[in-house]
Coordinates of C-alpha atoms and ligand atoms in Angstrom, one line a residue:
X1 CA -24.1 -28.0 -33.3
X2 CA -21.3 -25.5 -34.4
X3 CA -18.4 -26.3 -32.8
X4 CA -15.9 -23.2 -32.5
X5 CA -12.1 -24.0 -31.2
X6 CA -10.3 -21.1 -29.9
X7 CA -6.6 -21.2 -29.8
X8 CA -6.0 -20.6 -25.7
X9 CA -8.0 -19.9 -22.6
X10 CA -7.8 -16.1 -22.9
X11 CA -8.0 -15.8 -26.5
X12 CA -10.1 -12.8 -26.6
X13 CA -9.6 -11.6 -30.1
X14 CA -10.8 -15.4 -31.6
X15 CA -14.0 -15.3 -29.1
X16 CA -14.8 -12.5 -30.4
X17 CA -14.1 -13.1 -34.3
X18 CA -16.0 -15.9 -33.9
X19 CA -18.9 -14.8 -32.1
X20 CA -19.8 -12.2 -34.5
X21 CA -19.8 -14.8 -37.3
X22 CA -22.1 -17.3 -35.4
X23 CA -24.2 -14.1 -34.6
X24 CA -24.3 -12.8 -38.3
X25 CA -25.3 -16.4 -39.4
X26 CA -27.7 -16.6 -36.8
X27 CA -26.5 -19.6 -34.6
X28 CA -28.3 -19.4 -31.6
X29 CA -26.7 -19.9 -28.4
X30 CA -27.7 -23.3 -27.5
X31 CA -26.1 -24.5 -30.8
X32 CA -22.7 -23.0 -30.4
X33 CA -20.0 -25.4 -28.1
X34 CA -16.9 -23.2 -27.6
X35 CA -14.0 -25.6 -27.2
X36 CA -10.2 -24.4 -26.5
X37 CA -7.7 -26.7 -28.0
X38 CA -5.1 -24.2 -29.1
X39 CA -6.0 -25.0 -32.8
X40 CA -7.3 -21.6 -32.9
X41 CA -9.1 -22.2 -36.4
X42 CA -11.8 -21.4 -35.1
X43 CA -14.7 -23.6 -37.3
X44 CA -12.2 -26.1 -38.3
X45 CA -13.6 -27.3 -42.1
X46 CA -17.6 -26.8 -40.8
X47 CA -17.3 -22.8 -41.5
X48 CA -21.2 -21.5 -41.1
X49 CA -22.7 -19.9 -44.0
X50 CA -23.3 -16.1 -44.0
X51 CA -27.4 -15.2 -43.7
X52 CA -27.7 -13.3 -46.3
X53 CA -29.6 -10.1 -45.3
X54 CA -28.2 -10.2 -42.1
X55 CA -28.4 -6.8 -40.0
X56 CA -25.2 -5.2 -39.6
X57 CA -24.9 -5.5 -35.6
X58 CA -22.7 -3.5 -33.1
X59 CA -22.3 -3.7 -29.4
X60 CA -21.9 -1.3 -26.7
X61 CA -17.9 -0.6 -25.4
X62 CA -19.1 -1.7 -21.9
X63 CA -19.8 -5.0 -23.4
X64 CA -16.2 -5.1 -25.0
X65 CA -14.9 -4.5 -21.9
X66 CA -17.2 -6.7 -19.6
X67 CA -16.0 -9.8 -21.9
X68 CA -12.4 -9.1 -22.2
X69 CA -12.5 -9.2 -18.3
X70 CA -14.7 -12.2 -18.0
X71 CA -12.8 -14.2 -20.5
X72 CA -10.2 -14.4 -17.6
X73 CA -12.0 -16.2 -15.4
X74 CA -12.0 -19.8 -14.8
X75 CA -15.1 -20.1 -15.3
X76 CA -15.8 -23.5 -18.2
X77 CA -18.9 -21.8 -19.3
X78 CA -17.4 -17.8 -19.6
X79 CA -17.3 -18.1 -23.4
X80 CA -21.1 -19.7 -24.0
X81 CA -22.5 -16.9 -21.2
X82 CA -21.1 -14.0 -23.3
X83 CA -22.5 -15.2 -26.2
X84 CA -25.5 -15.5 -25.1
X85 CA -25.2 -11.9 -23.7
X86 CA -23.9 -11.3 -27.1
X87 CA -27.0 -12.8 -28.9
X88 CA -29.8 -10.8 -27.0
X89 CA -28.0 -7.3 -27.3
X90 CA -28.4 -6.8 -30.8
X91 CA -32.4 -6.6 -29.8
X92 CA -31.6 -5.7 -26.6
X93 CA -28.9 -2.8 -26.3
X94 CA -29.8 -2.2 -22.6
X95 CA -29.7 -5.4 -21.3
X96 CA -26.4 -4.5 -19.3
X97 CA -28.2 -1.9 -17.2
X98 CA -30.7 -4.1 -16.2
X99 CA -29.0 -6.1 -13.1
X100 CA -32.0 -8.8 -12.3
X101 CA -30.8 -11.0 -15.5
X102 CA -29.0 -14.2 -14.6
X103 CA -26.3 -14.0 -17.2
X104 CA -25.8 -9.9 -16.6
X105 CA -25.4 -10.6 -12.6
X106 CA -23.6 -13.7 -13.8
X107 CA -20.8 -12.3 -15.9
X108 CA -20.7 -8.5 -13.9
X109 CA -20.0 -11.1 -10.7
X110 CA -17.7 -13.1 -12.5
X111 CA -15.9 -10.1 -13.9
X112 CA -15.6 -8.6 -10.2
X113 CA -14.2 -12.0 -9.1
X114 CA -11.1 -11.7 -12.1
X115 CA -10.7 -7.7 -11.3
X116 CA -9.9 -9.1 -7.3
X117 CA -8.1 -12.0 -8.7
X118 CA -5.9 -9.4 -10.4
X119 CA -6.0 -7.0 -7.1
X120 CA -4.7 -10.1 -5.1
X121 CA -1.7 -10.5 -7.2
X122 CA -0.8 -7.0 -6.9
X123 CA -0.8 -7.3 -3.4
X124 CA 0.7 -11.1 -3.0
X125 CA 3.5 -11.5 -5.4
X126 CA 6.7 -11.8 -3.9
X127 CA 9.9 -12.1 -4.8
X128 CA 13.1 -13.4 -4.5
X129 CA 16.4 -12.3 -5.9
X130 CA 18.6 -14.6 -7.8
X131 CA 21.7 -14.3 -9.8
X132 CA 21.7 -15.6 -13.7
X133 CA 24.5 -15.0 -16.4
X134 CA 23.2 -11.1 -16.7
X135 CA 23.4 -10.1 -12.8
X136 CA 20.6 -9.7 -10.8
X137 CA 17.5 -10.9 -11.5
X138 CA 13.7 -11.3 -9.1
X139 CA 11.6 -14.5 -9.5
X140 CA 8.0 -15.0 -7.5
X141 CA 6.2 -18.3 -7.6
X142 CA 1.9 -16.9 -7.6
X143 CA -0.9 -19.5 -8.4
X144 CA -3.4 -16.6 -9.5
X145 CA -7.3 -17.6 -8.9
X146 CA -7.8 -16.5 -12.7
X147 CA -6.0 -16.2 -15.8
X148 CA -4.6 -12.6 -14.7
X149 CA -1.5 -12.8 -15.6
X150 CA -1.4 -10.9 -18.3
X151 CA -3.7 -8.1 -17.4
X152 CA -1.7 -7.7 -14.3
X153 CA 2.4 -8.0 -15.3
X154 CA 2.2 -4.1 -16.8
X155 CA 1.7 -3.0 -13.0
X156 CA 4.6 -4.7 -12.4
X157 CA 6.7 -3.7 -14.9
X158 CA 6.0 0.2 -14.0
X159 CA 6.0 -0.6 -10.7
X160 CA 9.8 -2.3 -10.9
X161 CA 10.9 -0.6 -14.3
X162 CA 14.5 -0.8 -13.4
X163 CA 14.6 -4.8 -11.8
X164 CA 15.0 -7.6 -13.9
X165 CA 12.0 -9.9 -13.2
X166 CA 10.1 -12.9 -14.1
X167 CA 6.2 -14.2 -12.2
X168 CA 6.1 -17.5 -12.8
X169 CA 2.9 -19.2 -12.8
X170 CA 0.8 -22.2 -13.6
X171 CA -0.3 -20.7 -16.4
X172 CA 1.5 -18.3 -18.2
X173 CA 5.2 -16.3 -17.2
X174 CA 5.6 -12.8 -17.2
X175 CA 9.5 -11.9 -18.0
X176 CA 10.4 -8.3 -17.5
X177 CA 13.8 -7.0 -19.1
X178 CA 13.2 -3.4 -17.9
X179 CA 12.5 -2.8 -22.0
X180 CA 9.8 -5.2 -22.5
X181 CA 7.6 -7.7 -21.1
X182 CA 7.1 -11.3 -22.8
X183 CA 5.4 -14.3 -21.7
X184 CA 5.8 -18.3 -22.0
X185 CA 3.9 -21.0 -20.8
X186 CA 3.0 -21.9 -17.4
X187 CA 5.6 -23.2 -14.9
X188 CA 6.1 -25.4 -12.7
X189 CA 6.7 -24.3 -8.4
X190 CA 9.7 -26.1 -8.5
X191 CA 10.8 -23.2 -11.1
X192 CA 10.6 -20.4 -8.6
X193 CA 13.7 -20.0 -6.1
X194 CA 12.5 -20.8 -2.2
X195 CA 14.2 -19.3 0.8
X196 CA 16.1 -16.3 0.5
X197 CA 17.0 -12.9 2.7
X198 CA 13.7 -10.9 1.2
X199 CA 11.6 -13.1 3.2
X200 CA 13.0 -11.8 6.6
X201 CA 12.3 -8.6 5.2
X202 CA 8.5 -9.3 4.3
X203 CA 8.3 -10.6 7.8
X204 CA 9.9 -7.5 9.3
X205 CA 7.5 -5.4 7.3
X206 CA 4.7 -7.4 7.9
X207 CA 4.8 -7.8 11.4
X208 CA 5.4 -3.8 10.9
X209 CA 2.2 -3.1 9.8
X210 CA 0.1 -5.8 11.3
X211 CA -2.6 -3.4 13.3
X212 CA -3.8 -5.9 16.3
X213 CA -6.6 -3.2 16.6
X214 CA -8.0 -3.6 13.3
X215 CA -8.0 -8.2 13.5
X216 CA -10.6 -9.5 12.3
X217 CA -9.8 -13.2 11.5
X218 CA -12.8 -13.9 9.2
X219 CA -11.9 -10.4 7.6
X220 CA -8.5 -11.0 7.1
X221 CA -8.9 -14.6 5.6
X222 CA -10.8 -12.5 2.7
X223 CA -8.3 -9.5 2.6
X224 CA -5.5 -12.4 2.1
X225 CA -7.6 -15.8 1.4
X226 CA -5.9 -19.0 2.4
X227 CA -5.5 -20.4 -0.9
X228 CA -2.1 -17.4 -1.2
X229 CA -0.5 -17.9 2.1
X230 CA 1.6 -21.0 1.0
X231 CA 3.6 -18.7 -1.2
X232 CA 3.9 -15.6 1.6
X233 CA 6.7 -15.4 4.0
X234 CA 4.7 -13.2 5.9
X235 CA 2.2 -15.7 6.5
X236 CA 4.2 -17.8 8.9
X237 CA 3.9 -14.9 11.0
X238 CA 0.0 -15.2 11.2
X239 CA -0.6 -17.3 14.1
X240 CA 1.7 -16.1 16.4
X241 CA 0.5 -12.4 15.5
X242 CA -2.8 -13.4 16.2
X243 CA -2.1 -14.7 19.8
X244 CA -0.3 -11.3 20.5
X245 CA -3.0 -9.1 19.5
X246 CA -5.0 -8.2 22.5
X247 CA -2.3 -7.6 24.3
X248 CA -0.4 -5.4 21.5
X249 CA -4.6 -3.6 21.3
X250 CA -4.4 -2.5 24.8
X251 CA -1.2 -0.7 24.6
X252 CA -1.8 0.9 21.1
X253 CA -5.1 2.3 23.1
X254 CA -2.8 3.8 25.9
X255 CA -0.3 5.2 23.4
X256 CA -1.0 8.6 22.0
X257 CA -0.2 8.5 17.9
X258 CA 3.4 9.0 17.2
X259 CA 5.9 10.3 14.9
X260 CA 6.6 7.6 12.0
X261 CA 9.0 5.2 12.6
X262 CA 12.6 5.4 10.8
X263 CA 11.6 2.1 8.7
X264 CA 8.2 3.8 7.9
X265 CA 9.9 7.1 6.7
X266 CA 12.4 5.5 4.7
X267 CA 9.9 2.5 3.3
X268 CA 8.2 5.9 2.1
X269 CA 11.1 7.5 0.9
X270 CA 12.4 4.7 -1.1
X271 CA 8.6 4.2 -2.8
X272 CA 8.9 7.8 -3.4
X273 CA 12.0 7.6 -5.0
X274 CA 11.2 4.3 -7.4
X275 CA 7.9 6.2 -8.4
X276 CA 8.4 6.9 -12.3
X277 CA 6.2 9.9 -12.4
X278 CA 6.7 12.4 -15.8
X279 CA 4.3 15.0 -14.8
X280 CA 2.2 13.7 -17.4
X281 CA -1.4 13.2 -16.8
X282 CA -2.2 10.0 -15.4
X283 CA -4.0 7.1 -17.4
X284 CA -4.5 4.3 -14.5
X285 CA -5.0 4.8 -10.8
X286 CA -1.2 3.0 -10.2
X287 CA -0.1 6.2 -12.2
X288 CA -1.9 8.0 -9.9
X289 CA -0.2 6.4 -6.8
X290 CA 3.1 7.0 -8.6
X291 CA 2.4 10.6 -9.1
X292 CA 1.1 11.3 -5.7
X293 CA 4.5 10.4 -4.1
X294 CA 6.1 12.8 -6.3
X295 CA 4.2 15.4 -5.9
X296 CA 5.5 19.0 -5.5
X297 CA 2.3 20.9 -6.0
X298 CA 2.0 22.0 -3.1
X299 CA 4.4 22.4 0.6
X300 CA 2.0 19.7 1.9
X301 CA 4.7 16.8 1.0
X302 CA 7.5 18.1 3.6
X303 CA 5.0 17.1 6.3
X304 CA 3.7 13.6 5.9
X305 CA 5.2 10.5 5.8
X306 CA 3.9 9.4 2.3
X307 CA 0.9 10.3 0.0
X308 CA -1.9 8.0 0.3
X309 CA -3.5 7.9 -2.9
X310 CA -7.4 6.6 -2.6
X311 CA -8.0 2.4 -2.7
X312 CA -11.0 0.3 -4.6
X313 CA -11.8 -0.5 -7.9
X314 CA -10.8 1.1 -11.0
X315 CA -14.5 0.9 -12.0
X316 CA -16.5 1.7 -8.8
X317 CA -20.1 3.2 -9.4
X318 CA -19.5 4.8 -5.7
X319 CA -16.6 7.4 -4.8
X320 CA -16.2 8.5 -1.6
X321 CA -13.8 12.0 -0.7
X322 CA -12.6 12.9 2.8
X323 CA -10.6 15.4 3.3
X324 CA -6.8 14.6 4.1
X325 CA -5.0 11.3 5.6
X326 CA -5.0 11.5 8.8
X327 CA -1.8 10.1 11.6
X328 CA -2.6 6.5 10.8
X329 CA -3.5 6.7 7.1
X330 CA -0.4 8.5 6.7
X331 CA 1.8 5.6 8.3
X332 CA -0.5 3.5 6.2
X333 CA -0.2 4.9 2.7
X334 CA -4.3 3.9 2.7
X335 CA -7.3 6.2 3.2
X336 CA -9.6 5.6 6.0
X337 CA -8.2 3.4 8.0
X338 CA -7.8 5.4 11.1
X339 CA -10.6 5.9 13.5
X340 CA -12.8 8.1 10.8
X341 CA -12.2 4.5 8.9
X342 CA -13.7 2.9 11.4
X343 CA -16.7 4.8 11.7
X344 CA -16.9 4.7 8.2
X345 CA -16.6 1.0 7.9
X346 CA -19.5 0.4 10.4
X347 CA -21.8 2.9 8.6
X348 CA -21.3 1.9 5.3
X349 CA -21.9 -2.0 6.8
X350 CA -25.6 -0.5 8.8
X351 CA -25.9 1.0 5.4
X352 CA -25.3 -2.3 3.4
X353 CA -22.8 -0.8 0.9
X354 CA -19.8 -3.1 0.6
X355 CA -17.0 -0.6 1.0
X356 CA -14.5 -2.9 -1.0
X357 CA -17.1 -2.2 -4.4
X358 CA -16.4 1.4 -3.8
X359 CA -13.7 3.8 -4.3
X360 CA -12.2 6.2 -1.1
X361 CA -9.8 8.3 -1.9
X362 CA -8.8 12.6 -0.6
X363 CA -9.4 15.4 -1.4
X364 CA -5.7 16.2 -0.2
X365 CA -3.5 13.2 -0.6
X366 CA -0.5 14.5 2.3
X367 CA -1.4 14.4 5.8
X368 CA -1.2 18.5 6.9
X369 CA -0.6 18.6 10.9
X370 CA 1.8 20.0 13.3
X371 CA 3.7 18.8 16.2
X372 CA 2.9 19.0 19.7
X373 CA 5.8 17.3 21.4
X374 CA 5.8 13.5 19.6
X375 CA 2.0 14.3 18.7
X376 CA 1.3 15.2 15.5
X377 CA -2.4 17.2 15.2
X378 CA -4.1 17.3 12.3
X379 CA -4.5 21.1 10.6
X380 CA -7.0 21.4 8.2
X381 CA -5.6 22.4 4.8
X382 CA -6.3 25.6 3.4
X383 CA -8.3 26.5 -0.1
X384 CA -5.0 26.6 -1.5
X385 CA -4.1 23.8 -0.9
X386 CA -7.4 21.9 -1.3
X387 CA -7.2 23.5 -5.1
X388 CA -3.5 22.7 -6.0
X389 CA -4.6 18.7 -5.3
X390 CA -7.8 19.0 -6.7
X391 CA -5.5 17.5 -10.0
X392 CA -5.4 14.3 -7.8
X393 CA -8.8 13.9 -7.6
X394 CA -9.9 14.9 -11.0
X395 CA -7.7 12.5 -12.2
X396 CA -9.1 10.2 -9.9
X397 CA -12.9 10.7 -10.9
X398 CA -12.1 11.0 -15.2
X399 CA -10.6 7.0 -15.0
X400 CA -12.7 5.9 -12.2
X401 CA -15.7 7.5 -13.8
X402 CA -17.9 6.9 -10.8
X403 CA -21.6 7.2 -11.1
X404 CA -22.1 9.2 -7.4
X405 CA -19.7 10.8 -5.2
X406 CA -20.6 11.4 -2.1
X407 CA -18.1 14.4 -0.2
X408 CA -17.7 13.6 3.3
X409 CA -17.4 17.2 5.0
X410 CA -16.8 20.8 4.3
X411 CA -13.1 20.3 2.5
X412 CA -14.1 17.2 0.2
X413 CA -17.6 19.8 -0.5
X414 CA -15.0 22.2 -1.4
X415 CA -12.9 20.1 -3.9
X416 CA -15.7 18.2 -5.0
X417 CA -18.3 20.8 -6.0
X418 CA -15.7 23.7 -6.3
X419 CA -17.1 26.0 -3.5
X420 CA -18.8 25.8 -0.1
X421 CA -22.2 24.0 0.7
X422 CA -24.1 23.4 4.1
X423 CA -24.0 19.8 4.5
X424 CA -27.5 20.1 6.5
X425 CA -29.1 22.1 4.0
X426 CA -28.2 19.7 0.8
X427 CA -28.1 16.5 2.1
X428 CA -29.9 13.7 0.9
X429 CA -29.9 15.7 -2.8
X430 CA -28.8 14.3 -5.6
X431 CA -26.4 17.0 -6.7
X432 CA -25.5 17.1 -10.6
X433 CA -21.8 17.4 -11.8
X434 CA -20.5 18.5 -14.8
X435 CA -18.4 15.0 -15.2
X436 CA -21.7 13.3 -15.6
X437 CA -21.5 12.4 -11.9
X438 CA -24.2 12.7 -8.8
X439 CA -23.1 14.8 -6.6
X440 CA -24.1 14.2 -3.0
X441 CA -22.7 16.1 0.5
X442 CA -23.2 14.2 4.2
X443 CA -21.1 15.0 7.0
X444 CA -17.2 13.6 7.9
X445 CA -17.2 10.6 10.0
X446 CA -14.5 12.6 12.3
X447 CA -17.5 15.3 12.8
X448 CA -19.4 12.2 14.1
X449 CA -16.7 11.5 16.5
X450 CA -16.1 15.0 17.8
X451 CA -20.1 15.4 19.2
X452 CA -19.9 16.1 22.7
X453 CA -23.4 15.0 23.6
X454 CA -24.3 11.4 23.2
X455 CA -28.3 11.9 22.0
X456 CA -26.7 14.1 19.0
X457 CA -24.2 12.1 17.7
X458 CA -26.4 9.2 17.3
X459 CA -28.6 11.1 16.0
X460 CA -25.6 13.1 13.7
X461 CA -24.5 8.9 13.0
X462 CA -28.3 7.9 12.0
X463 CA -28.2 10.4 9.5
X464 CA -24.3 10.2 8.2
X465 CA -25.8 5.8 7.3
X466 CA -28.9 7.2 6.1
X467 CA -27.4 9.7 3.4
X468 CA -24.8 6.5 2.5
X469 CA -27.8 4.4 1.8
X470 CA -29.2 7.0 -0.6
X471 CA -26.0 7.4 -2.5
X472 CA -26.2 3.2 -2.9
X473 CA -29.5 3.8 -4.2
X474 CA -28.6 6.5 -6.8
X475 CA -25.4 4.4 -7.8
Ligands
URA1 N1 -10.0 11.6 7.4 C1 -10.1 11.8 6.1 O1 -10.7 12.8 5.6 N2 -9.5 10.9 5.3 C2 -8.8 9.9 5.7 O2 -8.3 9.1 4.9 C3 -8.8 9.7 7.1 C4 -9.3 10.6 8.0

């Protein structure tokens, strides 16, 4: 048995070092035990001879990339399942397209499991201010589901680039000086500060965008598992919100859509304002949020509240494109979650595609409308419009990379395939763009709602799920 002692839990570099020495010496997988014992010397004295002759062996980037994220996980067995993925590649260089083997589902599942780990601690951190000898300075407590730390603090740091702040966690610390982040060993709860005035403002906020119409317990409990609340101010609020949200329902039915509130304008203002945006193009979808609220390519900022940027996973095989935020997604700052989201959400679940494994984004990111008394009414935006934003988008599909897009409507057709298309004509055709993407058109959930007669629009709703379900299948 060759014993192989990596130097810490995410040590990424050593795995790999020493997995393509056991591989060029041919040591099988089931006589490799990966141990961590922060030695990091790898073989110790037992070093395994060199086979001479030995093919010189390379691995696909995707692999690189699939490991480096699986390595996070928590997983005791993450190092011996890459190397066996590691072993067969070298005669099997497709064996990552080919879903149905174990340790391929295995380690894609495990490395969706780290990428929401990282997504949850995005969303969940919170912190608290405290004063030390240099001023100001913002501490969170987070007990991450994997090792995501790392991976995660650099959102942070562009995110808060002028605040002073450190994440403490079990097991590592991110410390942000507004030069540079560094890191030091796990911490202890009692570390973190408890109570302090930002909590009343998470409340405040919360219970500010807690939709009653959109509660779904079970639904919620996913969106923001148990296992986080402990740490959330907000949370305290969750019962009690619950309890109130019928009643709240019934009078967010009777109340026509609104002008944004003054907190939500100047929530939106102030993200605008912290966005560091250079104009550059962006290289990660939080640069892309960041741009978007500084955007002045277009008039189409004056009129909404915020930009909404689109939502899912950086590496989604699926990309969905509507065609502007609409009066709630622009309260939001999220696409789709309005009543087009709605219909969206309950086609793509007829359809069996798992919205949160895709990517939904604009092809406009402002909401363009005009106001009719406290109403505001969508406008649809115009090619020019549609063209300066297309930048957004691009930028959008070159880091996402999707495999399919599907356009939903005439305006997303329009951004999407760069000129006009009957949706009933090319539906249900796998469309080829030049970015190495399917293309594929189907009609705009708001379409679906706008059918007078009922016969049509279930009929217009049968075939809106069955063009999602052929997208899944070409993704
Ligand atoms: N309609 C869209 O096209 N996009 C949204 O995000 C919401 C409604």
């Amino acid at each position: 048995m060759q014993v192989v002692r990596l130097a810490s839990e995410t040590d990424f570099s050593g795995w790999r070092e020493a997995a393509r020495a056991l591989r060029a010496r041919g040591v099988p997988p089931d006589e490799a035990l990966w141990t961590v014992d922060g030695a990091g010397d790898l073989f110790g004295e037992a070093a395994p001879a060199p086979q001479s002759g030995a093919p010189p062996f390379t691995v696909p980037r995707e692999f690189l990339e699939l490991a480096d994220t699986v390595i996070l996980h928590r997983s005791d067995e993450r190092f011996a399942l890459l190397y066996r993925l590691l072993w067969r590649l070298q005669q099997e260089p497709n064996l990552l397209r080919i879903a149905s083997v174990a340790d391929v589902a295995q380690a894609r599942g495990l490395a969706r499991q780290v990428s929401q780990a990282a997504h949850k601690m995005k969303a969940f951190v919170r912190f608290r201010r405290v004063e030390d000898e240099c001023g100001e300075i913002y501490v969170a407590w987070f007990e991450p589901a994997h090792r995501v730390v790392e991976m995660t603090a650099p959102f942070f740091a562009r995110r808060f680039a002028n605040m002073r702040f450190s994440i403490l966690t079990p097991d590592l610390c991110a410390h942000w000086g507004t030069r540079e982040l560094t890191f030091t060993p796990g911490a202890d709860p009692a570390d973190a500060p408890r109570e302090d005035a930002l909590e009343d403002y998470w409340r405040t906020y919360y219970a500010s965008i807690f939709n009653p119409a959109r509660l779904k317990t079970a639904q919620m409990q996913k969106e923001m598992p148990k296992r986080y609340w402990r740490n959330l101010p907000e949370a305290r609020l969750i019962p009690e919100l619950i309890a109130r949200a019928e009643a709240k329902t019934d009078a967010m039915v009777a109340q026509a859509p609104s002008e944004p509130t003054r907190r939500v304008v100047r929530a939106a203002q102030r993200a605008s304002r912290d966005a560091p945006y250079d104009g550059a193009a962006p290289t990660t979808l939080e640069e892309v949020c960041a741009g978007v609220q500084a955007c002045r390519r277009c008039d189409l900022w004056k009129c909404g509240t915020q930009g909404v940027a689109g939502e899912g996973p950086a590496r989604a095989k699926l990309m969905f494109v509507g065609e502007q935020p609409g009066d709630q997604e622009d309260l939001a700052g999220k696409p789709f979650v309005g009543p087009a989201g709605k219909v969206l959400d309950r086609a793509l679940a007829e359809a069996g595609v798992p919205r949160a494994e895709t990517f939904v984004t604009n092809a406009v990111k402002h909401f363009k409308h005009e106001l009719r008394g406290k109403r505001r009414i969508h406008k649809t935006p115009d090619a020019g419009e549609v063209s300066a934003c297309r930048w957004w988008l691009d930028n959008e599909r070159r880091i996402v990379r999707p495999r399919v897009i599907v356009a939903l409507g005439a305006t997303a057709t329009l951004s999407v395939f760069g000129k006009t298309m009957p949706i009933a004509k090319f539906r249900q055709q796998a469309l080829q763009l030049p970015d190495q993407a399917q293309g594929v058109v189907t009609y705009h959930p708001s379409y679906l709602l706008r059918v007078p007669d009922a016969e049509a629009k279930a009929k217009a709703y049968a075939l809106f799920v069955e063009d999602l379900k052929f997208a899944w299948t070409l993704a």
